[in-house]
Amino acid sequence: MNFRLAALLALLGVALAAPISNDEIAEKSSQGLRLLSLGENVEPVWKSEDEKLDLMRKGIKFFDVTEVYELEQKLPKGKLNAVAAFPAISHQSAVNPLLSQISIPNMQANLATLTAYNNRYYRSSTGADSAAWILSTVKSIASASGRSDVTASAFTHSWVQSSTIAKIAGKTTGPVTILGAHMDSINLSNPTNGRAPGADDDGTGTVNLIEIFRVLVQSGFKPTTPVEFHWYSGEEAGLLGSQDIATSYKNARTQVKAFMELDMTGYYKPGSKEVMAIQADYIDDSLNTYLKSLITAYSRIPWTMDIACGYACSDHASWYKAGYPGTFPYEAVTGNDDPNVHSASDTTSITNFSWNHSVEFAKVGLAFVYELAI
Ligand SMILES: *[C@@H]1O[C@H](CO)[C@@H](O)[C@H](O)[C@H]1NC(C)=O
Ligand SMILES: *[C@@H]1O[C@H](CO)[C@@H](O)[C@H](O)[C@H]1NC(C)=O
Ligand SMILES: *[C@@H]1O[C@H](CO)[C@@H](O)[C@H](O)[C@H]1NC(C)=O
Ligand SMILES: [Zn+2]
């Protein structure tokens, strides 16, 4: 390579790597602009709220990094796997009786409450109200148990809808096993005021997690390593809540054993084979292998691999970006999944909604937590 070419490349490298300054972020975000990351190794770009909504209507996925960009720049890159390997499945005799305590009527009742909010958009008042209901529901489960090792609290953000985090302490302080789902919903034609029941997306994952938490807490489950349940704000608007939390965990040097997302568990296209579709990208390969063995051990439904979901697909991507191992079983292979999402028609009254399907994801989620943390 000659000197001039090397100099040119060095210059280009500097230009590409130059981070967006904190002053620029403060100024642009005060004007209502949002900083969006549309791909890996691509500098994020500023968009207005209207431009951002247009991208969402076109089905273009992104991380909205406005709040986390500054902190992300300061943190080291690279993988943060806390354990070298995941254990073999070995607790069926303890887990199976717990699976039979998972109640479809409980999940139905909780979903009826969630879908009754006009929407659960992260910037709407009903979005904030629905978050407060989730927090008070899991707090009641914690306090009814009388256990000091079980707690629930809000994780507040710079917008009105807080995320919720419930914890079952371990005998040791880490690494943490996390189950996640997103609490927010969206009506793409009118996010703030439009009707968005969000029954499947992601009311199902939300109530699966509440029910798993209830069964584990009431059964007296005392893990060796800590367990957390996360209900994220603002997933639909660019994975806002999960990025805020994953970045803060990384900043606090929190060790994470494994993360699993449940986002949509209640539908598969009539006539198609009933499966759990495992996400193929932005996940941890060894955790995916582990998930396959969990599904085989604990569900009547077989696993299959989904087609690639792509960049910034759901909350697991926030954990992946932070370097943590994540996995994500989905209701169906993409294309056979719920066509009613992000609209007023995402309800449980669609004829093809199936609790029988959704409960299988609750079983796998409970087994994931038990087997990894006991
Ligand atoms: C959004 O909400 C409005 C008003 O509630 C509703 O009429 C419209 O159908 C919704 N949009 C979609 C895409 O469902
Ligand atoms: C349910 O499935 C049937 C058979 O494929 C289809 O005709 C119908 O439109 C579906 N209903 C909804 C609400 O998705
Ligand atoms: C629900 O699943 C069970 C197996 O767990 C099966 O026996 C039953 O027929 C299913 N019910 C419906 C309505 O699909
Ligand atoms: Zn979703």
Coordinates of C-alpha atoms and ligand atoms in Angstrom, one line a residue:
M1 CA 0.0 0.0 0.0
N2 CA 1.5 3.4 -0.8
F3 CA 1.6 6.2 1.6
R4 CA -1.1 8.4 0.1
L5 CA -3.7 5.5 0.0
A6 CA -2.8 4.6 3.6
A7 CA -3.3 8.3 4.6
L8 CA -6.6 8.4 2.8
L9 CA -7.9 5.3 4.5
A10 CA -6.7 6.5 7.9
L11 CA -8.7 9.8 7.3
L12 CA -11.8 7.9 6.2
G13 CA -11.4 5.6 9.3
V14 CA -11.3 8.7 11.5
A15 CA -14.3 10.2 9.8
L16 CA -16.4 7.0 10.0
A17 CA -15.5 6.4 13.7
A18 CA -16.1 10.0 14.8
P19 CA -18.9 9.7 17.4
I20 CA -21.8 12.0 17.6
S21 CA -21.1 14.6 20.3
N22 CA -23.1 14.9 23.5
D23 CA -23.8 18.5 22.6
E24 CA -25.3 17.4 19.2
I25 CA -27.5 14.8 21.0
A26 CA -28.7 17.4 23.5
E27 CA -29.5 19.9 20.8
K28 CA -31.2 17.7 18.3
S29 CA -33.2 15.7 20.8
S30 CA -34.4 19.0 22.4
Q31 CA -35.8 19.8 18.9
G32 CA -37.8 16.5 19.0
L33 CA -35.4 14.6 16.7
R34 CA -34.6 11.0 17.3
L35 CA -31.3 9.2 16.7
L36 CA -31.9 5.9 14.9
S37 CA -29.5 3.0 14.2
L38 CA -30.7 1.2 11.1
G39 CA -28.0 -1.4 10.8
E40 CA -24.8 -2.8 12.2
N41 CA -21.6 -0.8 11.7
V42 CA -23.6 2.0 10.2
E43 CA -23.6 5.5 11.9
P44 CA -27.1 6.3 13.3
V45 CA -29.1 9.0 11.7
W46 CA -31.4 11.8 12.9
K47 CA -35.1 11.5 12.1
S48 CA -38.2 13.5 13.0
E49 CA -41.0 11.6 14.9
D50 CA -43.0 11.6 11.6
E51 CA -40.1 10.1 9.6
K52 CA -39.6 7.6 12.4
L53 CA -43.3 6.6 12.2
D54 CA -43.0 6.3 8.4
L55 CA -40.2 3.8 8.8
M56 CA -42.3 1.8 11.3
R57 CA -45.2 1.7 8.9
K58 CA -42.9 0.4 6.2
G59 CA -41.8 -2.4 8.6
I60 CA -38.2 -1.1 8.8
K61 CA -36.7 -2.0 12.1
F62 CA -34.2 0.1 14.1
F63 CA -32.8 0.8 17.5
D64 CA -33.8 4.3 18.7
V65 CA -30.5 5.1 20.4
T66 CA -31.3 8.7 21.4
E67 CA -31.1 8.0 25.2
V68 CA -28.4 5.3 25.2
Y69 CA -25.9 6.4 22.5
E70 CA -23.7 8.4 24.9
L71 CA -23.3 5.7 27.4
E72 CA -22.8 3.0 24.8
Q73 CA -19.8 4.9 23.4
K74 CA -18.1 4.7 26.8
L75 CA -18.6 1.0 27.3
P76 CA -16.3 -1.7 26.0
K77 CA -17.4 -3.8 23.1
G78 CA -17.4 -7.6 23.0
K79 CA -19.2 -10.6 24.4
L80 CA -20.0 -10.9 28.1
N81 CA -20.9 -14.6 28.5
A82 CA -20.9 -15.4 32.2
V83 CA -20.9 -19.2 32.0
A84 CA -18.8 -21.4 29.6
A85 CA -21.6 -23.9 29.0
F86 CA -25.3 -24.4 29.8
P87 CA -26.1 -27.4 32.0
A88 CA -27.9 -30.5 30.8
I89 CA -31.7 -30.7 31.5
S90 CA -32.0 -32.5 34.8
H91 CA -34.9 -31.2 36.9
Q92 CA -37.9 -32.7 35.2
S93 CA -39.3 -34.2 38.5
A94 CA -39.3 -30.8 40.1
V95 CA -40.3 -28.7 37.1
N96 CA -43.2 -30.9 35.7
P97 CA -45.5 -30.4 38.8
L98 CA -44.9 -26.6 38.5
L99 CA -45.9 -26.6 34.8
S100 CA -49.3 -28.1 35.7
Q101 CA -49.9 -25.1 38.0
I102 CA -49.7 -22.6 35.1
S103 CA -53.2 -21.3 34.8
I104 CA -54.8 -20.3 31.5
P105 CA -57.7 -18.6 33.3
N106 CA -55.2 -16.4 35.2
M107 CA -53.5 -15.4 31.9
Q108 CA -56.9 -14.7 30.3
A109 CA -58.0 -12.4 33.2
N110 CA -54.7 -10.5 33.1
L111 CA -54.8 -10.1 29.3
A112 CA -58.4 -8.9 29.5
T113 CA -57.2 -6.1 31.8
L114 CA -54.2 -5.2 29.6
T115 CA -56.2 -5.1 26.4
A116 CA -58.9 -2.9 28.0
Y117 CA -56.4 0.1 28.0
N118 CA -57.1 2.1 24.8
N119 CA -53.4 1.5 24.0
R120 CA -50.2 0.9 25.8
Y121 CA -48.0 3.2 23.8
Y122 CA -44.9 4.3 25.6
R123 CA -45.8 8.0 25.4
S124 CA -49.5 7.9 26.1
S125 CA -51.2 8.2 29.5
T126 CA -52.8 4.8 29.1
G127 CA -49.4 3.4 28.4
A128 CA -48.2 4.8 31.7
D129 CA -51.4 3.5 33.5
S130 CA -50.9 0.0 32.0
A131 CA -47.3 -0.1 33.3
A132 CA -48.5 0.9 36.7
W133 CA -51.0 -1.9 36.7
I134 CA -48.3 -4.5 35.7
L135 CA -46.1 -3.2 38.5
S136 CA -48.9 -3.4 41.1
T137 CA -49.9 -6.9 39.9
V138 CA -46.4 -8.3 40.3
K139 CA -45.9 -6.4 43.6
S140 CA -49.0 -8.0 45.0
I141 CA -47.6 -11.4 44.1
A142 CA -44.3 -10.5 45.8
S143 CA -46.0 -9.2 49.0
A144 CA -48.6 -11.9 49.2
S145 CA -45.7 -14.4 49.4
G146 CA -44.3 -12.7 52.5
R147 CA -40.8 -13.4 51.1
S148 CA -38.1 -10.8 51.5
D149 CA -36.1 -12.4 48.7
V150 CA -38.9 -11.5 46.2
T151 CA -39.2 -7.9 45.1
A152 CA -40.6 -5.8 42.2
S153 CA -39.9 -2.2 41.2
A154 CA -40.2 0.3 38.3
F155 CA -37.3 1.0 36.1
T156 CA -38.0 4.6 35.1
H157 CA -37.0 6.1 31.8
S158 CA -37.1 9.7 30.4
W159 CA -40.6 9.0 29.0
V160 CA -43.9 8.3 30.9
Q161 CA -44.1 4.5 30.6
S162 CA -41.8 2.8 33.1
S163 CA -40.5 -0.7 32.7
T164 CA -41.1 -3.2 35.5
I165 CA -38.4 -5.5 37.0
A166 CA -39.3 -8.3 39.4
K167 CA -36.6 -10.3 41.2
I168 CA -36.2 -13.6 43.0
A169 CA -32.8 -13.3 44.8
G170 CA -30.3 -16.1 44.6
K171 CA -28.2 -17.7 47.3
T172 CA -25.3 -16.0 45.3
T173 CA -25.4 -12.5 43.7
G174 CA -24.9 -13.7 40.1
P175 CA -25.0 -14.3 37.3
V176 CA -28.7 -13.4 36.6
T177 CA -31.1 -15.4 34.5
I178 CA -33.7 -13.0 32.8
L179 CA -37.0 -13.5 31.1
G180 CA -38.3 -10.6 29.1
A181 CA -41.4 -9.4 27.3
H182 CA -42.6 -6.0 26.2
M183 CA -45.6 -4.3 27.8
D184 CA -46.2 -1.6 25.2
S185 CA -48.5 -1.8 22.1
I186 CA -49.0 0.5 19.1
N187 CA -51.6 1.5 16.6
L188 CA -49.4 2.5 13.6
S189 CA -52.0 4.9 12.2
N190 CA -52.3 6.9 15.4
P191 CA -49.9 5.8 18.2
T192 CA -50.9 8.2 20.9
N193 CA -54.7 8.0 20.7
G194 CA -55.5 5.1 18.4
R195 CA -56.9 1.8 19.7
A196 CA -54.1 -0.8 20.2
P197 CA -55.2 -3.7 22.4
G198 CA -51.9 -5.5 21.7
A199 CA -53.4 -8.9 22.8
D200 CA -50.8 -11.1 21.0
D201 CA -48.1 -8.4 20.6
D202 CA -47.1 -8.6 23.3
G203 CA -49.9 -9.1 25.8
T204 CA -49.3 -12.8 25.5
G205 CA -45.6 -12.6 26.5
T206 CA -46.5 -10.1 29.3
V207 CA -49.1 -12.4 30.9
N208 CA -46.9 -15.5 30.4
L209 CA -44.2 -13.8 32.5
I210 CA -46.7 -12.7 35.2
E211 CA -48.0 -16.3 35.5
I212 CA -44.5 -17.9 35.5
F213 CA -43.5 -15.4 38.3
R214 CA -46.6 -16.3 40.3
V215 CA -46.1 -20.1 40.1
L216 CA -42.4 -19.9 41.0
V217 CA -42.9 -17.5 43.9
Q218 CA -45.9 -19.3 45.3
S219 CA -44.2 -22.7 45.0
G220 CA -41.3 -21.5 47.2
F221 CA -38.7 -21.7 44.4
K222 CA -35.4 -20.5 45.9
P223 CA -32.8 -20.3 43.2
T224 CA -29.0 -20.5 43.6
T225 CA -28.4 -17.7 41.2
P226 CA -30.8 -14.7 40.9
V227 CA -33.8 -14.6 38.5
E228 CA -35.4 -11.5 37.0
F229 CA -38.6 -10.9 35.1
H230 CA -38.5 -7.8 32.8
W231 CA -41.5 -6.1 31.3
Y232 CA -40.1 -3.5 28.8
S233 CA -41.5 -0.1 27.9
G234 CA -41.2 1.2 24.3
E235 CA -40.2 -1.9 22.4
E236 CA -42.4 -0.9 19.4
A237 CA -40.7 2.5 19.2
G238 CA -37.2 1.2 18.7
L239 CA -36.5 -1.2 21.6
L240 CA -36.3 1.8 24.0
G241 CA -36.9 0.1 27.4
S242 CA -34.7 -3.0 26.9
Q243 CA -31.8 -0.9 25.5
D244 CA -32.0 1.4 28.5
I245 CA -31.9 -1.6 30.9
A246 CA -29.3 -3.7 29.1
T247 CA -27.0 -0.7 28.8
S248 CA -27.4 0.1 32.4
Y249 CA -26.7 -3.6 33.4
K250 CA -23.5 -3.5 31.3
N251 CA -22.5 -0.2 32.8
A252 CA -23.0 -1.7 36.3
R253 CA -20.9 -4.8 35.3
T254 CA -23.9 -7.0 36.0
Q255 CA -23.3 -10.6 34.9
V256 CA -26.1 -12.3 33.0
K257 CA -26.2 -16.1 32.6
A258 CA -29.0 -16.1 30.0
F259 CA -31.8 -13.9 28.6
M260 CA -35.0 -15.2 27.0
E261 CA -37.6 -13.0 25.2
L262 CA -41.2 -14.0 24.8
D263 CA -42.8 -11.6 22.2
M264 CA -46.0 -13.1 20.7
T265 CA -47.0 -16.6 21.8
G266 CA -50.7 -16.9 21.0
Y267 CA -51.2 -17.5 17.3
Y268 CA -50.2 -19.7 14.4
K269 CA -51.7 -19.7 11.0
P270 CA -54.6 -22.2 10.7
G271 CA -53.6 -25.3 8.7
S272 CA -49.9 -24.7 9.4
K273 CA -47.9 -27.1 11.7
E274 CA -47.9 -25.9 15.3
V275 CA -44.2 -25.2 16.2
M276 CA -42.0 -23.0 18.4
A277 CA -39.9 -21.0 15.9
I278 CA -36.5 -20.3 17.3
Q279 CA -35.0 -17.0 16.2
A280 CA -31.8 -17.5 14.2
D281 CA -30.0 -14.2 14.4
Y282 CA -28.8 -11.7 17.1
I283 CA -28.9 -14.6 19.5
D284 CA -26.4 -16.9 21.3
D285 CA -25.8 -20.1 19.4
S286 CA -25.1 -22.3 22.4
L287 CA -28.2 -20.8 24.2
N288 CA -30.3 -21.7 21.1
T289 CA -29.0 -25.2 21.4
Y290 CA -30.0 -25.3 25.0
L291 CA -33.4 -23.9 24.2
K292 CA -34.0 -26.8 21.7
S293 CA -33.3 -29.3 24.5
L294 CA -35.7 -27.4 26.8
I295 CA -38.5 -27.4 24.3
T296 CA -38.0 -31.1 23.6
A297 CA -38.1 -31.9 27.3
Y298 CA -41.0 -29.6 28.4
S299 CA -43.3 -28.9 25.5
R300 CA -45.7 -31.0 23.4
I301 CA -44.8 -28.7 20.5
P302 CA -41.6 -29.3 18.4
W303 CA -39.1 -26.6 17.7
T304 CA -38.0 -25.4 14.3
M305 CA -35.7 -22.6 13.2
D306 CA -37.3 -19.4 12.0
I307 CA -36.1 -17.4 9.0
A308 CA -33.8 -14.5 10.0
C309 CA -35.8 -11.8 11.8
G310 CA -33.1 -9.2 11.0
Y311 CA -31.7 -6.2 12.7
A312 CA -33.4 -4.8 15.9
C313 CA -36.2 -7.3 15.7
S314 CA -37.2 -7.5 19.4
D315 CA -35.8 -7.0 22.9
H316 CA -33.3 -9.9 22.6
A317 CA -31.4 -7.6 20.2
S318 CA -30.8 -5.1 23.0
W319 CA -29.1 -7.8 25.1
Y320 CA -27.2 -9.1 22.1
K321 CA -25.9 -5.6 21.3
A322 CA -24.8 -5.2 24.9
G323 CA -22.9 -8.5 24.6
Y324 CA -25.1 -10.8 26.6
P325 CA -26.3 -14.3 25.6
G326 CA -30.0 -14.3 24.5
T327 CA -32.6 -16.5 22.9
F328 CA -36.2 -16.0 21.6
P329 CA -38.8 -18.7 20.8
Y330 CA -41.6 -17.2 18.6
E331 CA -45.2 -18.3 18.0
A332 CA -44.7 -19.4 14.4
V333 CA -42.3 -19.3 11.5
T334 CA -42.4 -15.8 10.2
G335 CA -45.3 -15.7 7.6
N336 CA -47.4 -18.0 9.7
D337 CA -47.5 -15.5 12.6
D338 CA -50.2 -13.1 13.7
P339 CA -51.2 -10.8 10.8
N340 CA -53.2 -8.5 13.1
V341 CA -50.4 -6.8 15.1
H342 CA -49.9 -3.1 15.5
S343 CA -53.6 -2.4 14.9
A344 CA -57.0 -2.3 16.5
S345 CA -57.5 -5.9 15.4
D346 CA -54.8 -7.4 17.7
T347 CA -57.4 -9.0 20.1
T348 CA -58.0 -12.4 21.6
S349 CA -61.4 -12.6 19.9
I350 CA -59.8 -13.4 16.6
T351 CA -61.0 -16.9 15.8
N352 CA -57.4 -18.3 15.6
F353 CA -56.1 -17.0 18.9
S354 CA -54.9 -20.0 20.9
W355 CA -54.3 -20.2 24.7
N356 CA -53.4 -23.8 24.2
H357 CA -50.5 -22.6 22.1
S358 CA -49.5 -19.7 24.4
V359 CA -49.3 -21.9 27.5
E360 CA -46.5 -24.0 25.9
F361 CA -44.3 -20.9 25.9
A362 CA -45.1 -20.2 29.6
K363 CA -44.0 -23.8 30.3
V364 CA -40.7 -23.4 28.4
G365 CA -40.1 -20.0 30.1
L366 CA -40.6 -21.5 33.5
A367 CA -38.4 -24.5 32.8
F368 CA -35.7 -22.1 31.4
V369 CA -35.6 -20.2 34.7
Y370 CA -35.7 -23.2 36.9
E371 CA -33.1 -25.3 35.1
L372 CA -30.6 -22.4 34.8
A373 CA -31.0 -20.9 38.2
I374 CA -31.7 -23.7 40.7
Ligands
LIG1 C1 -56.1 3.1 15.0 O1 -57.1 3.6 15.8 C2 -58.2 4.1 15.2 C3 -59.0 4.7 16.2 O2 -59.1 4.0 17.4 C4 -58.9 2.9 14.4 O3 -60.0 3.4 13.8 C5 -57.9 2.4 13.4 O4 -58.5 1.3 12.7 C6 -56.6 2.0 14.1 N1 -55.6 1.7 13.1 C7 -55.3 0.5 12.8 C8 -54.2 0.3 11.8 O5 -55.8 -0.5 13.3
LIG2 C1 -58.6 -17.6 11.0 O1 -58.2 -18.7 10.1 C2 -59.1 -18.8 9.0 C3 -58.6 -20.1 8.2 O2 -57.3 -19.8 7.7 C4 -59.1 -17.6 8.2 O3 -60.0 -17.7 7.1 C5 -59.6 -16.4 9.0 O4 -59.5 -15.2 8.3 C6 -58.7 -16.3 10.3 N1 -59.3 -15.3 11.2 C7 -58.6 -14.3 11.6 C8 -59.4 -13.3 12.4 O5 -57.4 -14.1 11.5
LIG3 C1 -54.7 -28.5 23.8 O1 -53.5 -29.2 24.0 C2 -53.7 -30.5 24.5 C3 -52.4 -31.1 24.7 O2 -51.7 -30.3 25.7 C4 -54.6 -31.3 23.6 O3 -54.8 -32.6 24.1 C5 -55.9 -30.6 23.3 O4 -56.6 -31.3 22.4 C6 -55.7 -29.2 22.9 N1 -56.9 -28.5 22.8 C7 -57.3 -27.8 21.8 C8 -58.6 -27.1 21.9 O5 -56.6 -27.6 20.8
ZN4 ZN -43.8 -7.4 19.9

